[in-house]
Amino acid sequence: MPDYELIRRGGLIFAAVLFCLGMAIIFSKKFNCGNKASSK
């Protein structure tokens, strides 16, 4: 089924985009806080 393939590929791309966005937010917070802030 081409529809299933499209949904599966779209889901993978969506997950990858969310992952990249999450990593970008984490890195931006680290850079904004600096090394002096306590990191968990």
CSV table of C-alpha atoms in Angstrom, one decimal:
chain,number,residue,atom,x,y,z
A,1,MET,CA,0.0,0.0,0.0
A,2,PRO,CA,1.5,3.3,-1.1
A,3,ASP,CA,-0.5,5.2,1.6
A,4,TYR,CA,1.0,3.1,4.4
A,5,GLU,CA,4.5,3.8,3.0
A,6,LEU,CA,3.8,7.5,2.8
A,7,ILE,CA,2.5,7.6,6.4
A,8,ARG,CA,5.4,5.6,7.6
A,9,ARG,CA,8.0,7.9,5.9
A,10,GLY,CA,6.1,11.0,7.1
A,11,GLY,CA,6.2,9.7,10.6
A,12,LEU,CA,9.9,9.1,10.5
A,13,ILE,CA,10.5,12.6,9.1
A,14,PHE,CA,8.2,14.1,11.7
A,15,ALA,CA,10.1,12.2,14.5
A,16,ALA,CA,13.5,13.3,13.1
A,17,VAL,CA,12.4,17.0,12.9
A,18,LEU,CA,11.0,16.9,16.5
A,19,PHE,CA,14.3,15.3,17.7
A,20,CYS,CA,16.4,18.0,16.0
A,21,LEU,CA,14.2,20.7,17.4
A,22,GLY,CA,14.5,19.3,20.9
A,23,MET,CA,18.3,19.0,20.6
A,24,ALA,CA,18.5,22.6,19.2
A,25,ILE,CA,16.4,23.9,22.2
A,26,ILE,CA,18.6,22.0,24.7
A,27,PHE,CA,21.8,23.4,23.1
A,28,SER,CA,20.4,26.9,22.9
A,29,LYS,CA,19.5,26.8,26.6
A,30,LYS,CA,23.0,25.5,27.5
A,31,PHE,CA,24.6,28.3,25.5
A,32,ASN,CA,22.3,31.0,27.0
A,33,CYS,CA,22.8,29.8,30.5
A,34,GLY,CA,26.6,29.4,30.1
A,35,ASN,CA,28.9,27.1,32.0
A,36,LYS,CA,28.4,28.9,35.3
A,37,ALA,CA,24.8,27.7,35.6
A,38,SER,CA,24.4,24.3,37.3
A,39,SER,CA,23.6,21.7,34.7
A,40,LYS,CA,21.8,18.4,35.6
